[in-house]
Amino acid sequence: ALMPDEIVRPYLFDRPGHYQIRIAGSLSKCWLDHLEGFEISTTPWEGYPEVMQIDGWLVDQTALAGLLELLTDLGLVILTVERRE
């Protein structure tokens, strides 16, 4: 069942969530250590020869923003960000 937006936003924003992030290319070993606890795989996807998929739980959306900022600061191209239930 769909929930009205005014219910969904506060409910999901501060809650832990399982996220799947896809980036073009790959991370060096030293940065992979920062992603301890995440499941990481590299595979071709949608015409990209090498896509790194990062799967795991984040405590809230602020943590997600921090991870995306790190990936952006590293100059990586973020292809998809998906909240999985």
CSV table of N, CA, C and O in Angstrom, one decimal:
chain,number,residue,atom,x,y,z
A,1,ALA,N,0.8,-1.2,0.0
A,1,ALA,CA,0.0,0.0,0.0
A,1,ALA,C,0.9,1.2,0.0
A,1,ALA,O,1.9,1.3,0.7
A,2,LEU,N,0.5,2.2,-0.8
A,2,LEU,CA,1.2,3.5,-0.8
A,2,LEU,C,0.9,4.3,0.4
A,2,LEU,O,-0.3,4.4,0.8
A,3,MET,N,1.9,5.0,0.9
A,3,MET,CA,1.7,5.9,2.0
A,3,MET,C,1.7,7.3,1.6
A,3,MET,O,2.6,7.7,0.7
A,4,PRO,N,0.9,8.2,2.1
A,4,PRO,CA,1.0,9.6,1.7
A,4,PRO,C,2.4,10.2,2.0
A,4,PRO,O,3.1,9.8,3.0
A,5,ASP,N,2.9,11.1,1.2
A,5,ASP,CA,4.2,11.6,1.2
A,5,ASP,C,4.6,12.2,2.6
A,5,ASP,O,5.6,12.0,3.1
A,6,GLU,N,3.6,12.9,3.3
A,6,GLU,CA,3.9,13.5,4.6
A,6,GLU,C,4.1,12.5,5.7
A,6,GLU,O,4.7,12.8,6.7
A,7,ILE,N,3.6,11.2,5.4
A,7,ILE,CA,3.9,10.1,6.4
A,7,ILE,C,5.3,9.5,6.1
A,7,ILE,O,6.1,9.2,6.9
A,8,VAL,N,5.5,9.3,4.8
A,8,VAL,CA,6.7,8.5,4.4
A,8,VAL,C,8.0,9.3,4.7
A,8,VAL,O,8.9,8.7,5.2
A,9,ARG,N,8.0,10.6,4.5
A,9,ARG,CA,9.3,11.4,4.6
A,9,ARG,C,9.8,11.3,6.1
A,9,ARG,O,10.9,10.8,6.2
A,10,PRO,N,9.1,11.7,7.1
A,10,PRO,CA,9.7,11.5,8.4
A,10,PRO,C,9.9,10.1,8.9
A,10,PRO,O,10.8,9.8,9.6
A,11,TYR,N,9.1,9.2,8.4
A,11,TYR,CA,9.2,7.8,8.7
A,11,TYR,C,10.5,7.2,8.2
A,11,TYR,O,11.2,6.5,8.9
A,12,LEU,N,10.9,7.5,7.0
A,12,LEU,CA,12.0,6.8,6.4
A,12,LEU,C,13.3,7.6,6.5
A,12,LEU,O,14.4,7.0,6.6
A,13,PHE,N,13.2,8.9,6.7
A,13,PHE,CA,14.5,9.8,6.7
A,13,PHE,C,15.4,9.4,7.9
A,13,PHE,O,16.6,9.3,7.7
A,14,ASP,N,14.8,9.2,9.0
A,14,ASP,CA,15.7,8.9,10.2
A,14,ASP,C,15.8,7.5,10.6
A,14,ASP,O,16.2,7.1,11.6
A,15,ARG,N,15.3,6.6,9.7
A,15,ARG,CA,15.3,5.2,10.0
A,15,ARG,C,16.5,4.5,9.2
A,15,ARG,O,16.9,4.9,8.1
A,16,PRO,N,17.0,3.4,9.8
A,16,PRO,CA,18.0,2.6,9.0
A,16,PRO,C,17.4,2.1,7.7
A,16,PRO,O,16.2,1.9,7.6
A,17,GLY,N,18.2,2.0,6.7
A,17,GLY,CA,17.7,1.5,5.4
A,17,GLY,C,18.8,0.7,4.7
A,17,GLY,O,20.0,1.0,4.9
A,18,HIS,N,18.4,-0.2,3.9
A,18,HIS,CA,19.3,-1.0,3.1
A,18,HIS,C,19.4,-0.3,1.7
A,18,HIS,O,18.4,-0.1,1.1
A,19,TYR,N,20.6,0.1,1.4
A,19,TYR,CA,20.8,0.8,0.1
A,19,TYR,C,21.7,0.0,-0.8
A,19,TYR,O,22.6,-0.7,-0.4
A,20,GLN,N,21.4,0.3,-2.1
A,20,GLN,CA,22.3,-0.3,-3.2
A,20,GLN,C,22.7,0.9,-4.0
A,20,GLN,O,21.9,1.7,-4.5
A,21,ILE,N,24.0,1.1,-4.1
A,21,ILE,CA,24.6,2.2,-4.9
A,21,ILE,C,25.4,1.6,-6.0
A,21,ILE,O,26.2,0.7,-5.8
A,22,ARG,N,25.3,2.1,-7.2
A,22,ARG,CA,26.1,1.7,-8.3
A,22,ARG,C,27.0,2.9,-8.7
A,22,ARG,O,26.5,4.0,-8.9
A,23,ILE,N,28.3,2.6,-8.9
A,23,ILE,CA,29.2,3.6,-9.4
A,23,ILE,C,30.0,3.1,-10.6
A,23,ILE,O,30.2,1.9,-10.7
A,24,ALA,N,30.3,4.0,-11.6
A,24,ALA,CA,31.1,3.6,-12.7
A,24,ALA,C,32.5,3.4,-12.3
A,24,ALA,O,33.0,4.2,-11.5
A,25,GLY,N,33.1,2.3,-12.7
A,25,GLY,CA,34.5,2.1,-12.4
A,25,GLY,C,34.6,1.3,-11.1
A,25,GLY,O,33.7,0.6,-10.6
A,26,SER,N,35.7,1.5,-10.4
A,26,SER,CA,36.0,0.8,-9.1
A,26,SER,C,36.8,1.7,-8.1
A,26,SER,O,37.3,2.7,-8.5
A,27,LEU,N,36.8,1.3,-6.9
A,27,LEU,CA,37.5,2.0,-5.9
A,27,LEU,C,38.8,1.3,-5.6
A,27,LEU,O,38.9,0.1,-5.7
A,28,SER,N,39.9,2.1,-5.2
A,28,SER,CA,41.1,1.4,-4.8
A,28,SER,C,41.0,0.7,-3.5
A,28,SER,O,40.1,1.0,-2.7
A,29,LYS,N,41.9,-0.2,-3.2
A,29,LYS,CA,41.8,-1.0,-2.0
A,29,LYS,C,41.7,-0.2,-0.7
A,29,LYS,O,40.9,-0.5,0.2
A,30,CYS,N,42.5,0.9,-0.6
A,30,CYS,CA,42.4,1.7,0.6
A,30,CYS,C,41.1,2.3,0.9
A,30,CYS,O,40.6,2.4,2.0
A,31,TRP,N,40.3,2.7,-0.2
A,31,TRP,CA,39.0,3.2,0.0
A,31,TRP,C,38.0,2.1,0.3
A,31,TRP,O,37.0,2.3,1.0
A,32,LEU,N,38.2,0.9,-0.2
A,32,LEU,CA,37.3,-0.2,0.1
A,32,LEU,C,37.3,-0.5,1.6
A,32,LEU,O,36.3,-0.9,2.1
A,33,ASP,N,38.4,-0.3,2.3
A,33,ASP,CA,38.4,-0.5,3.7
A,33,ASP,C,37.4,0.4,4.4
A,33,ASP,O,36.9,0.0,5.5
A,34,HIS,N,37.2,1.6,3.9
A,34,HIS,CA,36.2,2.5,4.5
A,34,HIS,C,34.8,1.9,4.4
A,34,HIS,O,33.9,2.4,5.1
A,35,LEU,N,34.6,1.0,3.5
A,35,LEU,CA,33.2,0.4,3.3
A,35,LEU,C,33.1,-0.9,3.9
A,35,LEU,O,32.3,-1.8,3.5
A,36,GLU,N,33.8,-1.2,5.0
A,36,GLU,CA,33.7,-2.4,5.7
A,36,GLU,C,32.2,-2.6,6.2
A,36,GLU,O,31.6,-1.7,6.6
A,37,GLY,N,31.7,-3.8,6.0
A,37,GLY,CA,30.3,-4.0,6.4
A,37,GLY,C,29.4,-4.0,5.2
A,37,GLY,O,28.3,-4.4,5.3
A,38,PHE,N,29.9,-3.5,4.1
A,38,PHE,CA,29.1,-3.4,2.9
A,38,PHE,C,29.5,-4.6,2.0
A,38,PHE,O,30.6,-5.1,2.0
A,39,GLU,N,28.5,-5.1,1.2
A,39,GLU,CA,28.8,-6.1,0.2
A,39,GLU,C,29.1,-5.4,-1.0
A,39,GLU,O,28.4,-4.5,-1.5
A,40,ILE,N,30.3,-5.7,-1.6
A,40,ILE,CA,30.8,-5.0,-2.8
A,40,ILE,C,31.0,-5.9,-3.9
A,40,ILE,O,31.7,-7.0,-3.7
A,41,SER,N,30.5,-5.7,-5.1
A,41,SER,CA,30.8,-6.5,-6.2
A,41,SER,C,31.0,-5.6,-7.4
A,41,SER,O,30.6,-4.5,-7.5
A,42,THR,N,31.8,-6.1,-8.4
A,42,THR,CA,32.0,-5.4,-9.6
A,42,THR,C,31.6,-6.2,-10.8
A,42,THR,O,31.9,-7.4,-10.9
A,43,THR,N,30.8,-5.6,-11.7
A,43,THR,CA,30.2,-6.4,-12.7
A,43,THR,C,29.8,-5.4,-13.9
A,43,THR,O,29.6,-4.2,-13.6
A,44,PRO,N,29.7,-5.9,-15.1
A,44,PRO,CA,29.2,-5.0,-16.2
A,44,PRO,C,27.7,-4.8,-15.9
A,44,PRO,O,27.0,-5.6,-15.3
A,45,TRP,N,27.2,-3.6,-16.3
A,45,TRP,CA,25.8,-3.2,-16.0
A,45,TRP,C,25.4,-2.2,-17.0
A,45,TRP,O,26.1,-1.2,-17.2
A,46,GLU,N,24.3,-2.4,-17.7
A,46,GLU,CA,23.7,-1.4,-18.6
A,46,GLU,C,24.6,-0.8,-19.6
A,46,GLU,O,24.6,0.4,-19.8
A,47,GLY,N,25.5,-1.6,-20.1
A,47,GLY,CA,26.4,-1.1,-21.1
A,47,GLY,C,27.7,-0.5,-20.6
A,47,GLY,O,28.7,-0.2,-21.3
A,48,TYR,N,27.8,-0.4,-19.3
A,48,TYR,CA,29.1,0.0,-18.6
A,48,TYR,C,29.9,-1.3,-18.4
A,48,TYR,O,29.4,-2.2,-17.9
A,49,PRO,N,31.2,-1.3,-18.8
A,49,PRO,CA,32.0,-2.5,-18.7
A,49,PRO,C,32.3,-2.8,-17.3
A,49,PRO,O,32.4,-4.0,-16.9
A,50,GLU,N,32.5,-1.8,-16.4
A,50,GLU,CA,32.8,-2.1,-15.0
A,50,GLU,C,32.0,-1.2,-14.1
A,50,GLU,O,32.2,0.0,-14.1
A,51,VAL,N,31.1,-1.8,-13.3
A,51,VAL,CA,30.3,-1.1,-12.4
A,51,VAL,C,30.5,-1.7,-11.0
A,51,VAL,O,30.3,-2.9,-10.8
A,52,MET,N,30.8,-0.9,-10.0
A,52,MET,CA,30.9,-1.4,-8.6
A,52,MET,C,29.6,-1.2,-8.0
A,52,MET,O,29.0,-0.1,-8.0
A,53,GLN,N,29.1,-2.2,-7.4
A,53,GLN,CA,27.8,-2.2,-6.6
A,53,GLN,C,28.1,-2.3,-5.1
A,53,GLN,O,28.8,-3.2,-4.7
A,54,ILE,N,27.6,-1.3,-4.4
A,54,ILE,CA,27.8,-1.3,-2.9
A,54,ILE,C,26.4,-1.5,-2.3
A,54,ILE,O,25.5,-0.7,-2.5
A,55,ASP,N,26.3,-2.6,-1.5
A,55,ASP,CA,25.1,-3.0,-0.9
A,55,ASP,C,25.3,-3.0,0.6
A,55,ASP,O,26.2,-3.5,1.1
A,56,GLY,N,24.3,-2.4,1.4
A,56,GLY,CA,24.4,-2.5,2.8
A,56,GLY,C,23.5,-1.5,3.5
A,56,GLY,O,22.8,-0.7,2.9
A,57,TRP,N,23.5,-1.7,4.9
A,57,TRP,CA,22.6,-0.9,5.7
A,57,TRP,C,23.3,0.4,6.1
A,57,TRP,O,24.5,0.4,6.5
A,58,LEU,N,22.6,1.5,6.1
A,58,LEU,CA,23.0,2.8,6.7
A,58,LEU,C,22.0,3.2,7.8
A,58,LEU,O,20.8,2.9,7.7
A,59,VAL,N,22.5,3.9,8.8
A,59,VAL,CA,21.7,4.2,10.0
A,59,VAL,C,20.5,5.1,9.6
A,59,VAL,O,19.5,5.1,10.2
A,60,ASP,N,20.8,6.1,8.7
A,60,ASP,CA,19.7,7.0,8.3
A,60,ASP,C,20.2,7.7,7.0
A,60,ASP,O,21.2,7.4,6.4
A,61,GLN,N,19.4,8.6,6.5
A,61,GLN,CA,19.6,9.3,5.3
A,61,GLN,C,20.8,10.2,5.3
A,61,GLN,O,21.5,10.5,4.3
A,62,THR,N,21.1,10.7,6.5
A,62,THR,CA,22.3,11.5,6.7
A,62,THR,C,23.6,10.7,6.5
A,62,THR,O,24.5,11.2,5.8
A,63,ALA,N,23.6,9.5,6.9
A,63,ALA,CA,24.7,8.6,6.6
A,63,ALA,C,24.8,8.3,5.1
A,63,ALA,O,25.9,8.3,4.6
A,64,LEU,N,23.7,8.2,4.5
A,64,LEU,CA,23.7,8.0,3.0
A,64,LEU,C,24.3,9.2,2.3
A,64,LEU,O,25.2,9.1,1.4
A,65,ALA,N,23.9,10.4,2.8
A,65,ALA,CA,24.5,11.6,2.2
A,65,ALA,C,26.0,11.7,2.4
A,65,ALA,O,26.7,12.1,1.4
A,66,GLY,N,26.5,11.3,3.5
A,66,GLY,CA,27.9,11.2,3.8
A,66,GLY,C,28.6,10.3,2.9
A,66,GLY,O,29.7,10.6,2.3
A,67,LEU,N,28.1,9.1,2.6
A,67,LEU,CA,28.7,8.1,1.7
A,67,LEU,C,28.7,8.7,0.3
A,67,LEU,O,29.7,8.6,-0.4
A,68,LEU,N,27.6,9.3,-0.1
A,68,LEU,CA,27.5,9.8,-1.5
A,68,LEU,C,28.5,11.0,-1.7
A,68,LEU,O,29.1,11.1,-2.7
A,69,GLU,N,28.7,11.8,-0.6
A,69,GLU,CA,29.6,12.9,-0.7
A,69,GLU,C,31.1,12.3,-0.8
A,69,GLU,O,31.9,12.9,-1.6
A,70,LEU,N,31.4,11.3,-0.1
A,70,LEU,CA,32.7,10.6,-0.2
A,70,LEU,C,32.9,10.1,-1.6
A,70,LEU,O,34.0,10.4,-2.2
A,71,LEU,N,32.0,9.4,-2.2
A,71,LEU,CA,32.1,8.9,-3.5
A,71,LEU,C,32.3,10.1,-4.5
A,71,LEU,O,33.1,10.0,-5.4
A,72,THR,N,31.5,11.2,-4.3
A,72,THR,CA,31.6,12.3,-5.2
A,72,THR,C,33.0,13.0,-5.0
A,72,THR,O,33.6,13.3,-6.0
A,73,ASP,N,33.5,13.1,-3.8
A,73,ASP,CA,34.8,13.7,-3.6
A,73,ASP,C,35.9,12.9,-4.2
A,73,ASP,O,37.0,13.5,-4.6
A,74,LEU,N,35.7,11.6,-4.4
A,74,LEU,CA,36.7,10.8,-5.0
A,74,LEU,C,36.6,10.8,-6.5
A,74,LEU,O,37.4,10.2,-7.2
A,75,GLY,N,35.7,11.6,-7.0
A,75,GLY,CA,35.5,11.8,-8.5
A,75,GLY,C,34.8,10.7,-9.2
A,75,GLY,O,35.0,10.5,-10.4
A,76,LEU,N,34.1,9.9,-8.4
A,76,LEU,CA,33.4,8.7,-9.0
A,76,LEU,C,32.0,9.1,-9.5
A,76,LEU,O,31.4,10.0,-9.0
A,77,VAL,N,31.6,8.5,-10.6
A,77,VAL,CA,30.3,8.7,-11.2
A,77,VAL,C,29.3,7.8,-10.6
A,77,VAL,O,29.4,6.6,-10.6
A,78,ILE,N,28.3,8.4,-9.9
A,78,ILE,CA,27.3,7.6,-9.2
A,78,ILE,C,26.2,7.4,-10.2
A,78,ILE,O,25.6,8.3,-10.8
A,79,LEU,N,25.9,6.1,-10.5
A,79,LEU,CA,24.9,5.8,-11.5
A,79,LEU,C,23.5,5.6,-10.9
A,79,LEU,O,22.5,6.1,-11.5
A,80,THR,N,23.4,4.9,-9.8
A,80,THR,CA,22.1,4.7,-9.2
A,80,THR,C,22.2,4.6,-7.7
A,80,THR,O,23.3,4.2,-7.1
A,81,VAL,N,21.2,5.1,-7.0
A,81,VAL,CA,21.1,5.0,-5.5
A,81,VAL,C,19.6,4.5,-5.3
A,81,VAL,O,18.7,5.1,-5.8
A,82,GLU,N,19.5,3.3,-4.7
A,82,GLU,CA,18.2,2.7,-4.5
A,82,GLU,C,18.1,2.3,-3.0
A,82,GLU,O,18.9,1.6,-2.5
A,83,ARG,N,16.9,2.6,-2.4
A,83,ARG,CA,16.6,2.1,-1.1
A,83,ARG,C,15.9,0.8,-1.3
A,83,ARG,O,14.9,0.7,-2.0
A,84,ARG,N,16.4,-0.3,-0.7
A,84,ARG,CA,15.8,-1.6,-0.8
A,84,ARG,C,15.1,-1.9,0.5
A,84,ARG,O,15.6,-1.7,1.5
A,85,GLU,N,14.0,-2.6,0.4
A,85,GLU,CA,13.3,-3.0,1.6
A,85,GLU,C,13.4,-4.5,1.8
A,85,GLU,O,13.4,-5.2,0.8
